[in-house]
PDB file of C-alpha atoms in Angstrom:
ATOM      1  CA  LEU J 122      57.320  -3.894  80.961  1.00 60.00           C
ATOM      2  CA  VAL J 123      59.723  -6.101  82.923  1.00 62.00           C
ATOM      3  CA  GLU J 124      61.407  -7.288  79.725  1.00 72.00           C
ATOM      4  CA  PHE J 125      61.719  -3.721  78.461  1.00 67.00           C
ATOM      5  CA  LEU J 126      63.302  -2.538  81.727  1.00 63.00           C
ATOM      6  CA  GLU J 127      65.678  -5.506  81.783  1.00 67.00           C
ATOM      7  CA  LYS J 128      67.008  -4.497  78.349  1.00 70.00           C
ATOM      8  CA  PHE J 129      68.180  -1.243  79.923  1.00 65.00           C
ATOM      9  CA  GLU J 130      69.589  -3.022  82.977  1.00 62.00           C
ATOM     10  CA  VAL J 131      66.895  -1.605  85.241  1.00 60.00           C
ATOM     11  CA  ALA J 132      66.312  -4.081  88.037  1.00 55.00           C
ATOM     12  CA  ILE J 133      62.846  -4.756  89.349  1.00 61.00           C
ATOM     13  CA  LYS J 134      63.951  -5.836  92.832  1.00 67.00           C
ATOM     14  CA  HIS J 135      65.417  -3.061  94.971  1.00 71.00           C
ATOM     15  CA  ASP J 136      68.152  -5.226  96.480  1.00 74.00           C
ATOM     16  CA  ILE J 137      69.766  -6.086  93.123  1.00 75.00           C
ATOM     17  CA  ILE J 138      69.771  -2.719  91.375  1.00 83.00           C
ATOM     18  CA  ASP J 139      73.074  -1.349  90.145  1.00 87.00           C
ATOM     19  CA  VAL J 140      74.562   1.516  88.205  1.00 91.00           C
ATOM     20  CA  PRO J 141      73.944   0.803  84.494  1.00 89.00           C
ATOM     21  CA  SER J 142      77.054  -0.562  82.766  1.00 90.00           C
ATOM     22  CA  MET J 143      76.933   2.188  80.127  1.00 92.00           C
ATOM     23  CA  ILE J 144      77.587   4.697  82.945  1.00 94.00           C
ATOM     24  CA  LEU J 145      80.178   2.578  84.768  1.00 95.00           C
ATOM     25  CA  GLU J 146      82.113   1.926  81.557  1.00 95.00           C
ATOM     26  CA  SER J 147      81.912   5.495  80.308  1.00 96.00           C
ATOM     27  CA  ASN J 148      85.080   7.583  80.175  1.00 96.00           C
ATOM     28  CA  SER J 149      82.991  10.730  80.463  1.00 97.00           C
ATOM     29  CA  ARG J 150      83.237  12.546  83.775  1.00 97.00           C
ATOM     30  CA  THR J 151      80.172  14.546  82.714  1.00 97.00           C
ATOM     31  CA  ILE J 152      78.009  11.439  82.332  1.00 97.00           C
ATOM     32  CA  LYS J 153      79.172  10.074  85.678  1.00 97.00           C
ATOM     33  CA  SER J 154      78.614  13.442  87.400  1.00 97.00           C
ATOM     34  CA  ARG J 155      75.122  13.713  85.954  1.00 97.00           C
ATOM     35  CA  PHE J 156      74.279  10.205  87.089  1.00 96.00           C
ATOM     36  CA  LEU J 157      75.406  11.053  90.619  1.00 97.00           C
ATOM     37  CA  ARG J 158      73.431  14.299  90.582  1.00 97.00           C
ATOM     38  CA  GLY J 159      70.257  12.470  89.567  1.00 96.00           C
ATOM     39  CA  TYR J 160      70.800   9.723  92.107  1.00 95.00           C
ATOM     40  CA  ILE J 161      71.516  12.164  94.937  1.00 97.00           C
ATOM     41  CA  ASP J 162      68.582  14.397  93.956  1.00 97.00           C
ATOM     42  CA  THR J 163      66.203  11.471  94.299  1.00 94.00           C
ATOM     43  CA  ASP J 164      67.737   9.268  97.003  1.00 92.00           C
ATOM     44  CA  GLY J 165      70.444  11.393  98.655  1.00 96.00           C
ATOM     45  CA  CYS J 166      70.479  13.399 101.843  1.00 96.00           C
ATOM     46  CA  LEU J 167      72.409  16.545 102.729  1.00 98.00           C
ATOM     47  CA  SER J 168      72.476  17.052 106.483  1.00 97.00           C
ATOM     48  CA  PHE J 169      74.531  18.796 109.122  1.00 97.00           C
ATOM     49  CA  ILE J 170      76.007  17.455 112.347  1.00 95.00           C
ATOM     50  CA  LYS J 171      75.889  19.573 115.456  1.00 94.00           C
ATOM     51  CA  LYS J 172      79.258  21.112 116.384  1.00 90.00           C
ATOM     52  CA  ASN J 173      79.592  23.714 119.128  1.00 89.00           C
ATOM     53  CA  ASN J 174      75.792  23.868 119.487  1.00 91.00           C
ATOM     54  CA  ARG J 175      75.247  24.700 115.795  1.00 93.00           C
ATOM     55  CA  TYR J 176      74.412  22.400 112.874  1.00 96.00           C
ATOM     56  CA  ARG J 177      77.467  23.236 110.818  1.00 96.00           C
ATOM     57  CA  TYR J 178      79.400  20.072 109.858  1.00 97.00           C
ATOM     58  CA  PRO J 179      78.089  18.924 106.434  1.00 98.00           C
ATOM     59  CA  ARG J 180      77.595  15.398 105.198  1.00 97.00           C
ATOM     60  CA  LEU J 181      76.040  14.030 102.030  1.00 98.00           C
ATOM     61  CA  ASN J 182      74.950  10.412 101.919  1.00 97.00           C
ATOM     62  CA  VAL J 183      73.092   7.864  99.873  1.00 96.00           C
ATOM     63  CA  SER J 184      71.766   4.548 101.145  1.00 92.00           C
ATOM     64  CA  SER J 185      70.464   1.393  99.526  1.00 91.00           C
ATOM     65  CA  VAL J 186      69.830  -2.252 100.283  1.00 89.00           C
ATOM     66  CA  SER J 187      71.743  -2.986  97.060  1.00 91.00           C
ATOM     67  CA  TRP J 188      75.412  -3.520  97.869  1.00 93.00           C
ATOM     68  CA  ASN J 189      76.405  -3.342  94.184  1.00 93.00           C
ATOM     69  CA  LEU J 190      74.701   0.017  93.714  1.00 94.00           C
ATOM     70  CA  ILE J 191      76.328   1.685  96.719  1.00 96.00           C
ATOM     71  CA  CYS J 192      79.706   0.116  95.950  1.00 96.00           C
ATOM     72  CA  ASN J 193      79.633   1.398  92.381  1.00 97.00           C
ATOM     73  CA  VAL J 194      78.376   4.826  93.455  1.00 97.00           C
ATOM     74  CA  SER J 195      81.355   5.051  95.814  1.00 97.00           C
ATOM     75  CA  LYS J 196      83.700   4.051  92.954  1.00 97.00           C
ATOM     76  CA  ILE J 197      82.297   6.807  90.739  1.00 98.00           C
ATOM     77  CA  PHE J 198      82.759   9.362  93.507  1.00 98.00           C
ATOM     78  CA  GLU J 199      86.355   8.150  93.926  1.00 97.00           C
ATOM     79  CA  GLU J 200      86.996   8.374  90.160  1.00 97.00           C
ATOM     80  CA  LEU J 201      85.818  11.991  90.300  1.00 97.00           C
ATOM     81  CA  GLY J 202      88.260  12.790  93.110  1.00 97.00           C
ATOM     82  CA  PHE J 203      86.071  12.505  96.212  1.00 98.00           C
ATOM     83  CA  ARG J 204      86.951  10.858  99.519  1.00 96.00           C
ATOM     84  CA  GLY J 205      84.168   9.113 101.364  1.00 97.00           C
ATOM     85  CA  SER J 206      83.115   6.290 103.637  1.00 97.00           C
ATOM     86  CA  LEU J 207      81.218   3.132 102.777  1.00 96.00           C
ATOM     87  CA  TRP J 208      79.629   0.907 105.409  1.00 94.00           C
ATOM     88  CA  THR J 209      76.759  -1.438 106.142  1.00 93.00           C
ATOM     89  CA  MET J 210      74.220  -0.722 108.836  1.00 87.00           C
ATOM     90  CA  LYS J 211      72.335  -3.296 110.849  1.00 78.00           C
ATOM     91  CA  ILE J 212      69.011  -4.561 109.647  1.00 70.00           C
ATOM     92  CA  GLY J 213      66.250  -2.084 110.389  1.00 62.00           C
ATOM     93  CA  LYS J 214      62.750  -2.562 111.749  1.00 68.00           C
ATOM     94  CA  LYS J 215      61.028  -2.103 108.377  1.00 69.00           C
ATOM     95  CA  SER J 216      63.378  -4.166 106.217  1.00 69.00           C
ATOM     96  CA  LYS J 217      64.925  -7.576 106.661  1.00 79.00           C
ATOM     97  CA  LEU J 218      67.838  -6.512 104.480  1.00 84.00           C
ATOM     98  CA  PRO J 219      70.927  -4.637 105.678  1.00 89.00           C
ATOM     99  CA  LEU J 220      71.267  -1.024 104.566  1.00 89.00           C
ATOM    100  CA  HIS J 221      74.474   0.089 102.830  1.00 93.00           C
ATOM    101  CA  ARG J 222      75.538   3.726 102.964  1.00 95.00           C
ATOM    102  CA  PHE J 223      78.111   5.916 101.245  1.00 97.00           C
ATOM    103  CA  GLU J 224      78.933   9.339 102.656  1.00 98.00           C
ATOM    104  CA  ILE J 225      81.157  12.300 101.929  1.00 98.00           C
ATOM    105  CA  LYS J 226      81.584  14.897 104.631  1.00 97.00           C
ATOM    106  CA  GLY J 227      83.409  18.033 105.624  1.00 97.00           C
ATOM    107  CA  ASN J 228      83.500  21.528 104.166  1.00 97.00           C
ATOM    108  CA  ASP J 229      86.009  20.773 101.395  1.00 97.00           C
ATOM    109  CA  MET J 230      84.249  17.671 100.075  1.00 98.00           C
ATOM    110  CA  ILE J 231      80.765  19.233 100.202  1.00 98.00           C
ATOM    111  CA  ASN J 232      81.885  22.421  98.442  1.00 98.00           C
ATOM    112  CA  LYS J 233      83.666  20.310  95.814  1.00 98.00           C
ATOM    113  CA  TRP J 234      80.525  18.189  95.385  1.00 98.00           C
ATOM    114  CA  TYR J 235      78.360  21.280  94.882  1.00 97.00           C
ATOM    115  CA  ARG J 236      80.802  22.828  92.357  1.00 97.00           C
ATOM    116  CA  LYS J 237      81.459  19.652  90.338  1.00 97.00           C
ATOM    117  CA  ILE J 238      78.170  17.751  90.626  1.00 97.00           C
ATOM    118  CA  GLY J 239      75.596  20.018  92.224  1.00 96.00           C
ATOM    119  CA  SER J 240      71.900  19.467  92.601  1.00 97.00           C
ATOM    120  CA  ARG J 241      68.600  20.300  90.944  1.00 96.00           C
ATOM    121  CA  ASN J 242      66.605  19.362  94.044  1.00 96.00           C
ATOM    122  CA  PRO J 243      65.252  22.587  95.644  1.00 95.00           C
ATOM    123  CA  SER J 244      65.423  21.133  99.151  1.00 95.00           C
ATOM    124  CA  ILE J 245      69.071  20.104  98.783  1.00 96.00           C
ATOM    125  CA  ILE J 246      69.978  23.410  97.127  1.00 96.00           C
ATOM    126  CA  SER J 247      68.317  25.410  99.905  1.00 96.00           C
ATOM    127  CA  LYS J 248      70.187  23.429 102.579  1.00 97.00           C
ATOM    128  CA  TYR J 249      73.503  23.995 100.821  1.00 97.00           C
ATOM    129  CA  VAL J 250      72.858  27.715 100.266  1.00 96.00           C
ATOM    130  CA  MET J 251      71.684  28.154 103.860  1.00 96.00           C
ATOM    131  CA  TRP J 252      74.837  26.474 105.171  1.00 97.00           C
ATOM    132  CA  SER J 253      77.211  28.241 102.773  1.00 96.00           C
ATOM    133  CA  LYS J 254      75.734  31.688 103.528  1.00 95.00           C
ATOM    134  CA  THR J 255      75.056  31.421 107.275  1.00 95.00           C
ATOM    135  CA  GLY J 256      77.494  28.724 108.372  1.00 95.00           C
ATOM    136  CA  GLU J 257      74.780  26.369 109.587  1.00 96.00           C
ATOM    137  CA  CYS J 258      71.570  24.581 108.665  1.00 96.00           C
ATOM    138  CA  ALA J 259      69.402  23.139 111.405  1.00 93.00           C
ATOM    139  CA  THR J 260      68.330  19.526 111.007  1.00 89.00           C
ATOM    140  CA  ASN J 261      64.678  20.295 111.642  1.00 90.00           C
ATOM    141  CA  SER J 262      64.506  23.268 109.260  1.00 94.00           C
ATOM    142  CA  THR J 263      61.908  23.249 106.504  1.00 96.00           C
ATOM    143  CA  PHE J 264      62.331  24.317 102.898  1.00 95.00           C
ATOM    144  CA  GLU J 265      59.945  27.228 103.465  1.00 95.00           C
ATOM    145  CA  GLY J 266      61.807  28.260 106.623  1.00 95.00           C
ATOM    146  CA  ARG J 267      65.183  28.187 104.877  1.00 95.00           C
ATOM    147  CA  MET J 268      63.835  30.207 101.966  1.00 94.00           C
ATOM    148  CA  LYS J 269      62.387  32.806 104.327  1.00 94.00           C
ATOM    149  CA  VAL J 270      65.701  33.213 106.179  1.00 93.00           C
ATOM    150  CA  LEU J 271      67.689  33.423 102.927  1.00 93.00           C
ATOM    151  CA  LYS J 272      65.308  36.041 101.536  1.00 92.00           C
ATOM    152  CA  ASN J 273      65.161  38.088 104.764  1.00 91.00           C
ATOM    153  CA  GLU J 274      68.957  38.087 105.058  1.00 89.00           C
ATOM    154  CA  GLY J 275      69.269  39.275 101.447  1.00 88.00           C
ATOM    155  CA  PHE J 276      71.057  36.151 100.220  1.00 86.00           C
ATOM    156  CA  ILE J 277      68.404  35.574  97.546  1.00 84.00           C
ATOM    157  CA  SER J 278      65.777  37.766  95.960  1.00 78.00           C
ATOM    158  CA  SER J 279      62.101  36.934  95.843  1.00 62.00           C
ATOM    159  CA  GLU J 280      62.427  36.683  92.043  1.00 57.00           C
ATOM    160  CA  THR J 281      65.086  33.969  92.075  1.00 61.00           C
ATOM    161  CA  MET J 282      64.026  31.929  95.109  1.00 54.00           C
ATOM    162  CA  LEU J 283      66.756  29.445  94.043  1.00 53.00           C
ATOM    163  CA  LEU J 284      64.956  28.291  90.920  1.00 51.00           C
TER     164      LEU J 284
END
């Protein structure tokens, strides 16, 4: 299994993983966008910072202990016309390795991300829809709670329920 995964440049150790070269070297914006969508859907986080007592300032981030992965993810975002921040956090309690993070934030960047890359993750979609329709999305909200609000406010029907 290890040999098979290595043929496709899939690393076994989490601190050495990277974006596969076939994606990095591709000239296709579609391939790069789809890679980012899959990566964000599995390891990304859409959250909202409190401003004027409401959770309304959006940020989307991905984190990894692999510097190469986060660095290359940030390069792909940049190639697709996004502005973001890349930094390293101190070593946490659970891991002896530093955590690297890339983040885009602000209304313009998040709306652009949703239009150009989007998500297939119901939790991320519901956060985005909640924020875009109501102007906020509380940090401690649940998927079920967001869906209930969106349905009760008439933003979605019970038939669609986002999916």
